[in-house]
Amino acid sequence: MQLLEDRILKDGNVLGENILKVDSFLTHQVDYKLMKEMGKVFADAYKDSGITKVVTIEASGIAPAVYVAEALDVPMIFAKKHKNITMTEGILTAEVYSFTKQVTSTVSIAGKFLSADDKVLIVDDFLANGQAAKGLIDIIQQAGAEVVGVGIVIEKSFQDGRSLLEEQGVRVTSLARIAKFENGQVVFDQADA
Ligand code: G4P
């Protein structure tokens, strides 16, 4: 997506060897106009797939996921990373290991929000090693629902996430794909949309 790639080049900052900081429009401050355009592009890619729910994980997946849900006119559900005292029964959980943070966390969704009739599009801000998406797929399958695809805002295609998901038969749609960081600059691969 040209608009997103241009924005990454303009406002993204490469930190260290392989981290892209995009806190001015995606992961902290949110540019809702950009989110809305991204929502339309994801919705167009999945318009014939009969999506009934959009699922993401807190925190930074929520902003793009809301706009995908709006464009598809379906509910958005976000997996929680912390136990909530109001979540008392029928909780579906998965363990997610973060290579970046080197911690395992338990993520959860209340089972009442997913059913065997659901066709789900997962949306997330970054795809690196694919562990977050893998955990969400696990939860969605526990509910008997179908994972139709994974929509990613920024994929780091030099990491293993895409192959992990495609091996499970899941379609991956990334709006920007980073091939590498070279001298502090972003080098893109061909995106999916
Ligand atoms: P994985 O889910 O693909 O396996 O990712 P990984 O463990 O490597 O990443 C852990 C967290 O770091 C995720 O967010 C992920 O979105 C984020 N992340 C990975 N690479 C980058 C990057 O280059 N830039 C930025 N800004 N974030 C990156 P999280 O911990 O779940 O965070 P949040 O959504 O609560 O902020």
Coordinates of C-alpha atoms and ligand atoms in Angstrom, one line a residue:
M1 CA 0.0 0.0 0.0
Q2 CA 1.8 3.1 -1.3
L3 CA 0.3 5.5 1.3
L4 CA 1.6 3.3 4.1
E5 CA 5.0 2.8 2.6
D6 CA 5.4 6.5 2.1
R7 CA 4.4 7.2 5.7
I8 CA 6.9 4.6 7.0
L9 CA 9.7 6.3 5.0
K10 CA 8.6 9.7 6.2
D11 CA 7.9 9.1 9.9
G12 CA 9.3 5.6 10.8
N13 CA 12.6 5.4 12.7
V14 CA 14.9 2.3 12.5
L15 CA 16.1 1.4 16.0
G16 CA 19.1 -0.9 16.3
E17 CA 19.3 -3.9 14.0
N18 CA 15.7 -4.8 13.3
I19 CA 13.1 -2.6 15.0
L20 CA 11.0 0.0 13.3
K21 CA 9.5 2.7 15.5
V22 CA 6.2 3.9 14.2
D23 CA 4.7 5.4 17.3
S24 CA 3.7 8.7 15.6
F25 CA 1.0 7.1 13.5
L26 CA 0.4 3.4 14.5
T27 CA 1.6 2.1 17.9
H28 CA 1.1 5.0 20.2
Q29 CA -0.3 8.1 18.5
V30 CA -2.8 6.9 15.9
D31 CA -3.5 8.5 12.5
Y32 CA -7.2 7.6 12.1
K33 CA -7.3 8.7 8.4
L34 CA -4.5 6.3 7.6
M35 CA -6.2 3.6 9.6
K36 CA -9.4 4.2 7.7
E37 CA -7.7 3.8 4.3
M38 CA -6.0 0.6 5.5
G39 CA -9.3 -0.7 6.7
K40 CA -10.7 -0.3 3.2
V41 CA -7.8 -2.1 1.6
F42 CA -8.0 -5.1 3.9
A43 CA -11.8 -5.2 3.5
D44 CA -11.5 -5.1 -0.3
A45 CA -9.0 -8.0 -0.2
Y46 CA -11.4 -10.1 1.9
K47 CA -14.8 -8.9 0.6
D48 CA -15.7 -12.2 -1.0
S49 CA -14.6 -14.3 2.0
G50 CA -17.7 -14.0 4.1
I51 CA -15.8 -12.7 7.1
T52 CA -18.0 -12.5 10.2
K53 CA -15.5 -11.3 12.9
V54 CA -12.2 -9.4 13.0
V55 CA -9.9 -10.6 15.8
T56 CA -6.8 -8.8 17.1
I57 CA -4.6 -8.6 20.2
E58 CA -4.1 -5.6 22.5
A59 CA -2.7 -3.1 22.4
S60 CA -1.5 -1.9 19.0
G61 CA -3.6 -4.2 16.9
I62 CA -6.8 -2.5 18.1
A63 CA -6.6 0.7 16.0
P64 CA -6.2 -0.9 12.6
A65 CA -8.6 -3.7 13.5
V66 CA -11.5 -1.4 14.3
Y67 CA -11.3 0.2 10.9
V68 CA -11.2 -3.2 9.2
A69 CA -14.2 -4.2 11.1
E70 CA -16.0 -0.9 10.2
A71 CA -15.2 -1.5 6.5
L72 CA -16.5 -5.1 6.6
D73 CA -19.4 -4.1 8.9
V74 CA -18.6 -6.9 11.4
P75 CA -17.7 -6.9 15.1
M76 CA -14.0 -6.6 16.3
I77 CA -12.8 -8.7 19.2
F78 CA -9.4 -8.1 20.8
A79 CA -7.6 -10.8 22.8
K80 CA -6.6 -9.6 26.3
K81 CA -3.1 -10.1 27.7
H82 CA -4.1 -9.7 31.3
K83 CA -6.7 -11.5 33.4
N84 CA -9.8 -9.4 33.9
I85 CA -12.0 -9.9 37.0
T86 CA -15.1 -9.6 34.8
M87 CA -13.9 -12.5 32.6
T88 CA -15.3 -15.3 34.7
E89 CA -16.4 -18.2 32.5
G90 CA -15.9 -19.7 29.1
I91 CA -12.5 -18.2 28.5
L92 CA -10.4 -19.5 25.6
T93 CA -6.6 -19.0 26.1
A94 CA -3.3 -19.6 24.4
E95 CA 0.3 -19.1 25.3
V96 CA 2.2 -16.5 23.2
Y97 CA 6.0 -16.4 23.3
S98 CA 7.6 -13.0 22.4
F99 CA 11.1 -13.4 20.9
T100 CA 11.5 -9.7 21.2
K101 CA 10.6 -9.5 24.9
Q102 CA 11.6 -13.1 25.7
V103 CA 8.5 -13.6 27.8
T104 CA 5.5 -15.9 27.5
S105 CA 2.1 -14.5 28.1
T106 CA -1.3 -16.0 28.3
V107 CA -3.8 -14.3 26.0
S108 CA -7.5 -14.8 26.2
I109 CA -10.9 -14.2 24.5
A110 CA -14.3 -14.9 26.1
G111 CA -15.7 -17.9 24.2
K112 CA -19.1 -16.3 23.9
F113 CA -17.8 -13.9 21.2
L114 CA -16.8 -16.7 18.8
S115 CA -18.8 -19.6 17.5
A116 CA -18.4 -22.5 15.0
D117 CA -20.2 -20.4 12.4
D118 CA -17.6 -17.6 12.4
K119 CA -15.2 -16.9 9.6
V120 CA -12.4 -14.8 11.1
L121 CA -9.9 -12.3 9.7
I122 CA -7.0 -11.7 12.2
V123 CA -5.5 -8.2 12.0
D124 CA -2.3 -7.1 13.7
D125 CA 0.1 -4.2 13.5
F126 CA 3.4 -6.2 13.1
L127 CA 4.3 -9.6 11.9
A128 CA 7.7 -10.7 13.0
N129 CA 7.9 -14.3 14.2
G130 CA 4.2 -14.9 14.0
Q131 CA 3.8 -16.0 17.6
A132 CA 0.9 -13.6 18.3
A133 CA -1.0 -14.6 15.2
K134 CA -0.3 -18.3 16.0
G135 CA -1.8 -17.8 19.5
L136 CA -4.9 -16.1 18.0
I137 CA -5.4 -18.9 15.5
D138 CA -5.2 -21.4 18.4
I139 CA -7.9 -19.6 20.3
I140 CA -10.2 -19.2 17.2
Q141 CA -9.9 -22.9 16.4
Q142 CA -10.7 -23.8 20.0
A143 CA -14.0 -22.1 19.3
G144 CA -14.5 -24.2 16.2
A145 CA -14.4 -21.1 14.0
E146 CA -12.5 -20.8 10.8
V147 CA -9.4 -18.5 10.3
V148 CA -9.7 -17.2 6.8
G149 CA -6.7 -14.9 6.8
V150 CA -4.3 -12.7 8.6
G151 CA -4.1 -9.0 7.7
I152 CA -0.8 -7.3 8.8
V153 CA 0.0 -3.7 8.6
I154 CA 3.8 -4.1 8.6
E155 CA 5.5 -7.4 8.0
K156 CA 9.2 -7.9 8.6
S157 CA 9.6 -10.4 5.8
F158 CA 13.2 -11.3 6.9
Q159 CA 11.6 -13.0 10.0
D160 CA 9.7 -16.3 10.0
G161 CA 6.1 -15.2 10.7
R162 CA 4.7 -15.6 7.2
S163 CA 6.0 -19.1 6.6
L164 CA 4.7 -20.2 10.0
L165 CA 1.2 -19.0 9.2
E166 CA 1.1 -20.2 5.5
E167 CA 2.2 -23.6 6.7
Q168 CA -1.1 -23.7 8.6
G169 CA -3.0 -23.0 5.4
V170 CA -3.8 -19.4 6.4
R171 CA -3.7 -16.6 3.8
V172 CA -1.4 -13.6 4.8
T173 CA -2.1 -10.1 3.5
S174 CA 0.5 -7.5 4.4
L175 CA 0.2 -3.8 3.4
A176 CA 3.9 -3.2 3.8
R177 CA 6.7 -5.8 3.8
I178 CA 10.1 -4.9 5.0
A179 CA 12.9 -6.9 3.3
K180 CA 15.7 -5.4 5.4
F181 CA 17.1 -2.4 7.1
E182 CA 20.1 -1.0 5.4
N183 CA 22.2 1.8 7.0
G184 CA 19.2 2.8 9.0
Q185 CA 16.9 2.9 6.0
V186 CA 13.9 0.7 5.2
V187 CA 14.0 -1.5 2.1
F188 CA 10.6 -2.9 1.0
D189 CA 9.6 -6.2 -0.5
Q190 CA 6.5 -6.3 -2.8
A191 CA 3.4 -5.9 -0.5
D192 CA 0.2 -8.0 -0.9
A193 CA -2.1 -5.1 -1.2
Ligands
G4P1 P1 5.5 -12.0 16.8 O1 4.2 -11.8 17.5 O2 5.4 -11.8 15.3 O3 6.1 -13.3 17.2 O4 6.4 -10.9 17.3 P2 7.5 -10.6 18.4 O5 7.3 -11.6 19.5 O6 8.8 -10.6 17.7 O7 7.1 -9.2 18.8 C1 6.6 -8.9 20.1 C2 6.0 -7.5 20.1 O8 6.8 -6.6 19.5 C3 4.7 -7.4 19.4 O9 3.9 -6.4 20.1 C4 5.0 -6.9 18.0 O10 3.9 -6.3 17.4 C5 6.1 -6.0 18.4 N1 7.1 -5.8 17.3 C6 7.8 -6.7 16.6 N2 8.7 -6.1 15.8 C7 8.5 -4.8 15.9 C8 9.0 -3.6 15.2 O11 9.9 -3.7 14.4 N3 8.5 -2.4 15.7 C9 7.6 -2.3 16.6 N4 7.2 -1.0 16.9 N5 7.0 -3.3 17.2 C10 7.5 -4.6 16.9 P3 3.4 -6.5 21.6 O12 4.4 -6.7 22.6 O13 2.3 -7.5 21.5 O14 2.9 -5.0 21.8 P4 1.7 -4.1 21.8 O15 0.8 -4.3 20.7 O16 1.0 -4.3 23.1 O17 2.4 -2.8 21.7

